[in-house]
Coordinates of C-alpha atoms in Angstrom, one line a residue:
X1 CA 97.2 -27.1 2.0
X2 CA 94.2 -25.3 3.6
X3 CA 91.9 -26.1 0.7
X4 CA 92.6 -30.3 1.3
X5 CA 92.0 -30.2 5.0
X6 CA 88.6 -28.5 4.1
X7 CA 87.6 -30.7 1.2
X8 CA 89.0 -34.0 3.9
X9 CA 86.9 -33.0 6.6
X10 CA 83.6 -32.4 3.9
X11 CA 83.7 -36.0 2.4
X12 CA 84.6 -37.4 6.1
X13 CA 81.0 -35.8 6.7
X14 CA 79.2 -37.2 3.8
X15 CA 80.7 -40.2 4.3
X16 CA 79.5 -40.3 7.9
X17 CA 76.0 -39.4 6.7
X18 CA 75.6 -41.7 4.2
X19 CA 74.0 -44.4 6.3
X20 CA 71.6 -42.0 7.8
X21 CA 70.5 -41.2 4.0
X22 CA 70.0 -44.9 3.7
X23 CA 68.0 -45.4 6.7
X24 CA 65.7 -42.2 6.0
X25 CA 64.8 -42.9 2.3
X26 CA 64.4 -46.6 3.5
X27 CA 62.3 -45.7 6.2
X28 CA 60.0 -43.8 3.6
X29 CA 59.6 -46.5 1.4
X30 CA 59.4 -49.7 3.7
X31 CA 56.1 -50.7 4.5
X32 CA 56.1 -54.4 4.9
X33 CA 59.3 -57.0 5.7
X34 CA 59.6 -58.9 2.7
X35 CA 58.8 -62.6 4.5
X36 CA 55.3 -60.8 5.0
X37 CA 54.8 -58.8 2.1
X38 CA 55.6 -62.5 0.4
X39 CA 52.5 -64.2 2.6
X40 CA 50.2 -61.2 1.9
X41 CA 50.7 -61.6 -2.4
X42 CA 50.3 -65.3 -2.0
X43 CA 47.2 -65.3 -0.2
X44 CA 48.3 -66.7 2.7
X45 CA 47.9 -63.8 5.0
X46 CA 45.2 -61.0 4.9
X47 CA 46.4 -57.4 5.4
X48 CA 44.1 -55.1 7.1
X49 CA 45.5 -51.0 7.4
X50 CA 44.6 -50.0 10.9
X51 CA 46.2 -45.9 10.1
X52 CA 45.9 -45.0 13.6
X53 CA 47.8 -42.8 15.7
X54 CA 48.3 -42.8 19.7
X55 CA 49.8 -40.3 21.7
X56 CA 51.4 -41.9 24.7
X57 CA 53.2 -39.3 26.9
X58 CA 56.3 -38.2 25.2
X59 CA 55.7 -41.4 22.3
X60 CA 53.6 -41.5 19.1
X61 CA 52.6 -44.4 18.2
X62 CA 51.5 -45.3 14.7
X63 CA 49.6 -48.8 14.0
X64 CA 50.1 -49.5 10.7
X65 CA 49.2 -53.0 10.0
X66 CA 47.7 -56.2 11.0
X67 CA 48.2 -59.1 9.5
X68 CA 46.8 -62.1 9.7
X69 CA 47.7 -65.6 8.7
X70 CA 47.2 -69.3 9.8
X71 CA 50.5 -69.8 12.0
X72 CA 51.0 -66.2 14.0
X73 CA 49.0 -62.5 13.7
X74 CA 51.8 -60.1 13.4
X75 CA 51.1 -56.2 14.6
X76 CA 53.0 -53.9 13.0
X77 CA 53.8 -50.1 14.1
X78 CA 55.8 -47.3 15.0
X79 CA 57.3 -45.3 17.6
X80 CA 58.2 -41.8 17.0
X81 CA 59.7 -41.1 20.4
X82 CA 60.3 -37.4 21.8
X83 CA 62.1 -39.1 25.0
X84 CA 65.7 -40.6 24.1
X85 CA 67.5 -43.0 26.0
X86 CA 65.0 -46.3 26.1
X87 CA 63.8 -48.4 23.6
X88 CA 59.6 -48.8 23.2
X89 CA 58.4 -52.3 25.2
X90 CA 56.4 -53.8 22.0
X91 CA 56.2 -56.8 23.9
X92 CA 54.1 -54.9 26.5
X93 CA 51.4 -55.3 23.9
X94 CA 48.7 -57.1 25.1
X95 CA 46.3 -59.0 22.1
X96 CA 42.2 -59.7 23.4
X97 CA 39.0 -60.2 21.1
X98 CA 35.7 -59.1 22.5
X99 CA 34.6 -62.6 23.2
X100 CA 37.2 -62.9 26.6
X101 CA 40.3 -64.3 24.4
X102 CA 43.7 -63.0 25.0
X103 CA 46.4 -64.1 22.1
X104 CA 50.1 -64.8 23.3
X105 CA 52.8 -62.6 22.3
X106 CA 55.3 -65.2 19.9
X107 CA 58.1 -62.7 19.2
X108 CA 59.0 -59.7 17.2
X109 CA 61.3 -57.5 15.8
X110 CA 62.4 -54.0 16.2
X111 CA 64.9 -51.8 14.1
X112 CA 66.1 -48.6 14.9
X113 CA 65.5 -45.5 12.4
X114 CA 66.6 -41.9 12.8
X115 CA 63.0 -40.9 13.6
X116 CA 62.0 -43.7 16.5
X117 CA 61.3 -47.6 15.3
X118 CA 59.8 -50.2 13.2
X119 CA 58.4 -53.0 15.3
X120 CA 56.6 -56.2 14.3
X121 CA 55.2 -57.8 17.2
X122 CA 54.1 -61.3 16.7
X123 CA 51.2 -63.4 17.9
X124 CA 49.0 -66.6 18.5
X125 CA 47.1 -66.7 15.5
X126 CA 43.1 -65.5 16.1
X127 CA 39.8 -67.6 16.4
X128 CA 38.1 -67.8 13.0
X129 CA 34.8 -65.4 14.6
X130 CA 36.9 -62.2 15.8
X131 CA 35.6 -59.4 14.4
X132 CA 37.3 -56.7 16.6
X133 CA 40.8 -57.0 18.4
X134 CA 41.6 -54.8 21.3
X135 CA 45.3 -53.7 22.0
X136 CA 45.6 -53.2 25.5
X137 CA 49.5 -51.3 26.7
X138 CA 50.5 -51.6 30.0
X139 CA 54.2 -50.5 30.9
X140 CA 54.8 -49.7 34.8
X141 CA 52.5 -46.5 34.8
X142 CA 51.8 -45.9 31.7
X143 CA 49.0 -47.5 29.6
X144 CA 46.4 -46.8 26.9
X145 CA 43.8 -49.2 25.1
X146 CA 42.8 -48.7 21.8
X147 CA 40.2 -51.4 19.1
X148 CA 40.3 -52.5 15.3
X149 CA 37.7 -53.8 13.6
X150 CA 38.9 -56.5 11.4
X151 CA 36.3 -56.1 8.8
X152 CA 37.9 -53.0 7.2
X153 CA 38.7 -55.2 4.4
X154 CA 42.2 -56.8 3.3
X155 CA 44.5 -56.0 0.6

């Protein structure tokens, strides 16, 4: 009767974990939500990589992509967080070019994975001459500011 209990609680536990499996074999694979990735092989959208890390206290964060299209410029990055207990403030996000303009946050979305989260933070769409954007973060006392050049080419 032993040797049941033991093989209960085992697939109990591999049942539990199966979701976790999901979500980190997902999370490996999933670089762009589909509505985007759908813009980006039309031709609607341009895709620039921006590949750059910041190191934000007890946060990394990892901006991925930018994408821009005619209706909204979405930001896209992560936030591997060393802190638990609080979710990351995408929408504290501020988007300027260096000619004075600063683009209005639209929306976003967030999901949760095992290692921190996905976050697509949406904006006003940029004026036709930017050629660098400048991401300024400001969340009660703690704040960075970090550029792209938009000219790193599209994919």
């Amino acid at each position: 009767m032993g040797v049941w209990i033991r093989r209960l609680i085992i697939i109990a536990c591999v049942m539990a974990l199966i979701p976790n499996i999901f979500s980190f074999f997902s999370g490996l694979t999933n670089e762009l939500p589909e509505h985007i990735q759908g813009k980006v092989n039309n031709g609607d959208a341009v895709l620039i990589d921006l590949d750059k890390k910041v190191n934000l206290e007890n946060d990394e964060i990892l901006f991925k992509y930018l994408v821009l299209a005619a209706e909204e410029t979405s930001l896209i990055f992560e936030v591997h967080s060393k802190e638990n207990g609080w979710s990351f403030p995408g929408s504290a996000f501020e988007l300027k070019d260096k000619q004075g303009n600063t683009y209005r946050g639209t929306g976003g979305t967030s999901s949760g994975r095992t290692w921190g989260q996905y976050i697509v933070q949406n904006y006003e769409p940029l004026k036709e001459d930017v050629d660098t954007i400048v991401v300024d973060f400001e969340w009660y006392d703690r704040m960075f500011q970090t550029e792209f050049s938009l000219d790193q080419g599209g994919a």
